[in-house]
Amino acid sequence: MTAASPAGYIGRSVPRREDRRLLLGQGSYVADLVLPGMVHAAFARSQLAHARIVSVDFARALAEPGAVFALGGAELAREMPPIGGMQVTAPKGWAERVDHRITLPPQNLMASDRVRYVGEAFAVVCADSRYAAEDAVEAIDAGFEPLPAVVDPEAASAPDAAVIHPDLGTNAVAELHVEKGDVAAAMASAPHRIRRRIRHHRYAAMPLECRGVAAEYDRRTDSLTVWSSTQVVHWVRKELAFALGMAEEKIRVLAPDVGGGFGGKGHVYPEDLIIPWLARRIGRPVRWVEDRHEHILNAAHSRDNIHDAEIGFDDTGRILAFRDDFIVDSGAYSPVGAGVAYNTTAHLLGPYHIENFAGGTVVAITNKTPNAPYRGAGRPEAVQVTERLMDIVADTLGMEPADVRLRNMIGPERMPYDVGLPYRDGVPMTYDSGDYPASLRRAIDEIGGIEAFRERQEKARAEGRWLGLGLGCYTEGTGVGPFEGATVKVDASGKIVVSTGACPIGQGHETVFAQVTADAWNVPIEDVVVLLADTSTLTMGYGSIASRSTVTSSMAIGDASDKVKAKVLAVAAHLLEASEADLELRDGRVAVKGVPDMAVSLREIAAAAAPGWLSRRPEGSEAGLEATSYYEPPTVTWAYASNAAIVEIEPDTGRVRIERYVEVHDAGRLVNPGLADGQVKGGLVQGLGGALYESIEYDEAGQLLTGSFADYLLPTAAETPPIEVVHMETPTPLNPLGVKGLGEGGAIAPPVVIANAVTDALKPFGVEFNTLPIRWQDVRAAFDS
Amino acid sequence: MTAKRSVTVTVNGETRTGEAEPRMLLSDFLRDTLGLTGTHVGCEHGICGACTVHVDGEAARSCLMLAVQADGAEIETVEGLADGETLHRLQQLFSKHRALQCGFCTPGMLMTALDLVRHRPNLTEAEIRSGMAAVLCRCTGYEGIVHAVAEYASGGER
Ligand code: FES
Ligand code: FES
């Protein structure tokens, strides 16, 4: 028979299920939801970085036409506790191995006695329209007594600094230290040592859709339905149940279409709890949609580290010791704890074998918007440090940067490789698979080779043109736990219905999980229904953060499918009066091998397995074709990449023009290569934005200077160069599909790749670009130095 | 708040009337008053281009116009592109070239691209990139969008 087998969807660029509705303008985002009787919420947000709240008076606000309800932070604090926080508790293996002191500040849902950053909400108003709600916010009479703003993270950690959370007694709310080998001795005896200060600036996820939450309370059943533009519906539900004292099953949280997230929607925000509380309190549906200014003020920022790094090496470029102490500017709160800070430490060693290492971290509270994970989540900062140092080592020794990297790289023969540090899940870090040197060589080949470039570079310099080559390599722990869930069932129609805790933000999850499921069941992909981002379809889920969904949801779907398939075969064997060993699942039917006519369809099997008088299941077996699995990954699987870029600098303007940009990326087996490619490229362009354009800036009073898209510059199609991505596919041995995570990878390397390329281009001027972003002013200034 | 006025527009060939305060943005009028939520709002200050529609045949940012200014105008939105169940060719090309991920920028991208191709024959890639720079996309890195617009522009359908 030549009939195409439906299997084999994995590995094909299957077109997206999501596209049609989105292209037609029929996507449904939170701002598109209209609920009968709905009111609109707007928040009053602090215009001061640090101040005591003296008074909040709603008399004029409530007199505004259309105003329905108003509430201050102090009253809300009496009704609802602060958010619990998810990543605050450290896994055991981590806590034993990493010296740590963590005392994170609680975050009230709205400021009650003090505001701690510009943009922090201190009151909320509901009104008949968004316009009326904003009018009412303007009419709130609030009095503040300004306090000194703590803006600089180093000054914040000094013993004499004003303390932003007085109960904690310090702004240095977390300190971490981890070490392997003997760094002090190895550093002291190293033939060469260099020290550098390296800064990674503050920028943010900046999804094109701002955040939004809508909620409806049903008095009859005492239940809540909440729509949030979030990556973590189950986490939102958990916090809501706790805050409102309700059973989880009385709360349904859904993420409708979400217009990007990139980690910026990856934790529970105060508004996720406040809007549902308001809906229950007022007895009318409530919708809140953030505007862009509010988003830049209030949605989490990210990165923002200062590193003091030292590296010891010999004449051949072998790294003997590496030490990095850094400070993270956490902003006024720390919504996900010290996880991102430690993630930076865990990624400092990258693809290199370095025996002696120490990493120390201080997380400092300042009067700025809270810092939380954004695509890369601590890794771009680490990779900037290590990859700048690799270039500086090369420069010190007069070597090619590529040679220093290859000299220290872990070869494929050493896999699996024990790094000697714990990962943030508490498990010892073990690079599971891959060929790091091959990826670097490939990136260099793709860009035309080092020698050819150096010749061009030299000729160009003679003509007064400035070309530079930048490299950047990294490893990336992906598919982190603790778990993900999936429920798989064969419903009465014979379709395979899958639900999982993944919350799509544009990646194409509906398509990818349909591929995974269709292959698991050997059915046409049209027979798979995928339900996502809805707590009513799955009891426990985790969400889409940290490059984890393809790994963790796929495994949970596979496990649950195995359980249901075992039942399907048992029922089919009973119906066909055959032995299970003689049966095969194909095209939505179970047939006797070699006798395709002896078959029953999944629909018939579902009917036979159903409870009731007509049931025809084997004696003693349970009714129904449904199973739930919770996949708990043993640890992360390690993706990696090598990048190479060629830039040309315009001396007159300081503009950095990117001539070529190549990333050789390995995320194991790719479920949908086209979508994987899109993820990596989209991430790379975000990284280029971080390298050259995007920056969140504050003045010394803690006022945000970049509160609009006219100030916070996202890359457009015009600045974005064509990007080349080569996919290596080394399957991981850690899961049966061989897949690794890839959502974040692209965003990790470009900042340092461009910094290296610009430094290389301007080598004759002796300027190092160790601070991001790379501004045209600084580039221009190099020519005058 | 000031008294509402009646605003009548022709949207995607259909005459629609609604009430709007003079300060109401055209984007809000389309989305909230007329229920055409395909047009998205990403910044409300004229930079992101997600809200782009055609007003009397020209691309316009509906967040930078008041509804009352559009009284009597012909407006095209993303909802008007498909022919029944059949996607517009540009919509098909967006899917083919993976020019969308989250889809939030997509309506603005489509309306901007149609305007660009209509006004500029024989577009080069550089011209497409600078023309499409009117709309921000945070997801795709633009490559698929540029390819989709290039294929559409070369297909002679203007
Ligand atoms: S919403 Fe109109 S340009 Fe951004
Ligand atoms: S597809 Fe998400 S912003 Fe363009």
GROMACS .gro file of C-alpha atoms in nm, chain A residues 50 52 82 101-108 112-114 116 162-173 332-333 365:
model
   30
   50HIS     CA    1   1.034   5.705   4.671
   52ARG     CA    2   0.559   5.823   5.196
   82PRO     CA    3   0.107   4.018   4.918
  101ARG     CA    4   2.144   3.468   5.215
  102ILE     CA    5   1.805   3.560   5.071
  103THR     CA    6   1.550   3.789   5.239
  104LEU     CA    7   1.315   3.906   4.968
  105PRO     CA    8   1.082   4.198   5.023
  106PRO     CA    9   0.709   4.126   5.020
  107GLN     CA   10   0.521   4.322   4.754
  108ASN     CA   11   0.184   4.458   4.853
  112SER     CA   12  -0.011   5.120   5.103
  113ASP     CA   13   0.220   5.342   5.303
  114ARG     CA   14   0.510   5.410   5.069
  116ARG     CA   15   0.897   5.269   4.586
  162ALA     CA   16   1.861   5.479   5.277
  163VAL     CA   17   1.681   5.146   5.321
  164ILE     CA   18   1.387   5.101   5.085
  165HIS     CA   19   1.224   4.817   5.279
  166PRO     CA   20   1.298   4.916   5.639
  167ASP     CA   21   1.188   4.579   5.778
  168LEU     CA   22   1.470   4.407   5.591
  169GLY     CA   23   1.735   4.643   5.728
  170THR     CA   24   1.931   4.642   5.400
  171ASN     CA   25   1.891   4.695   5.030
  172ALA     CA   26   2.121   4.401   4.956
  173VAL     CA   27   1.842   4.146   4.979
  332ALA     CA   28   1.197   4.798   4.415
  333TYR     CA   29   1.089   4.436   4.452
  365ILE     CA   30   1.691   4.687   4.578
   0.00000   0.00000   0.00000
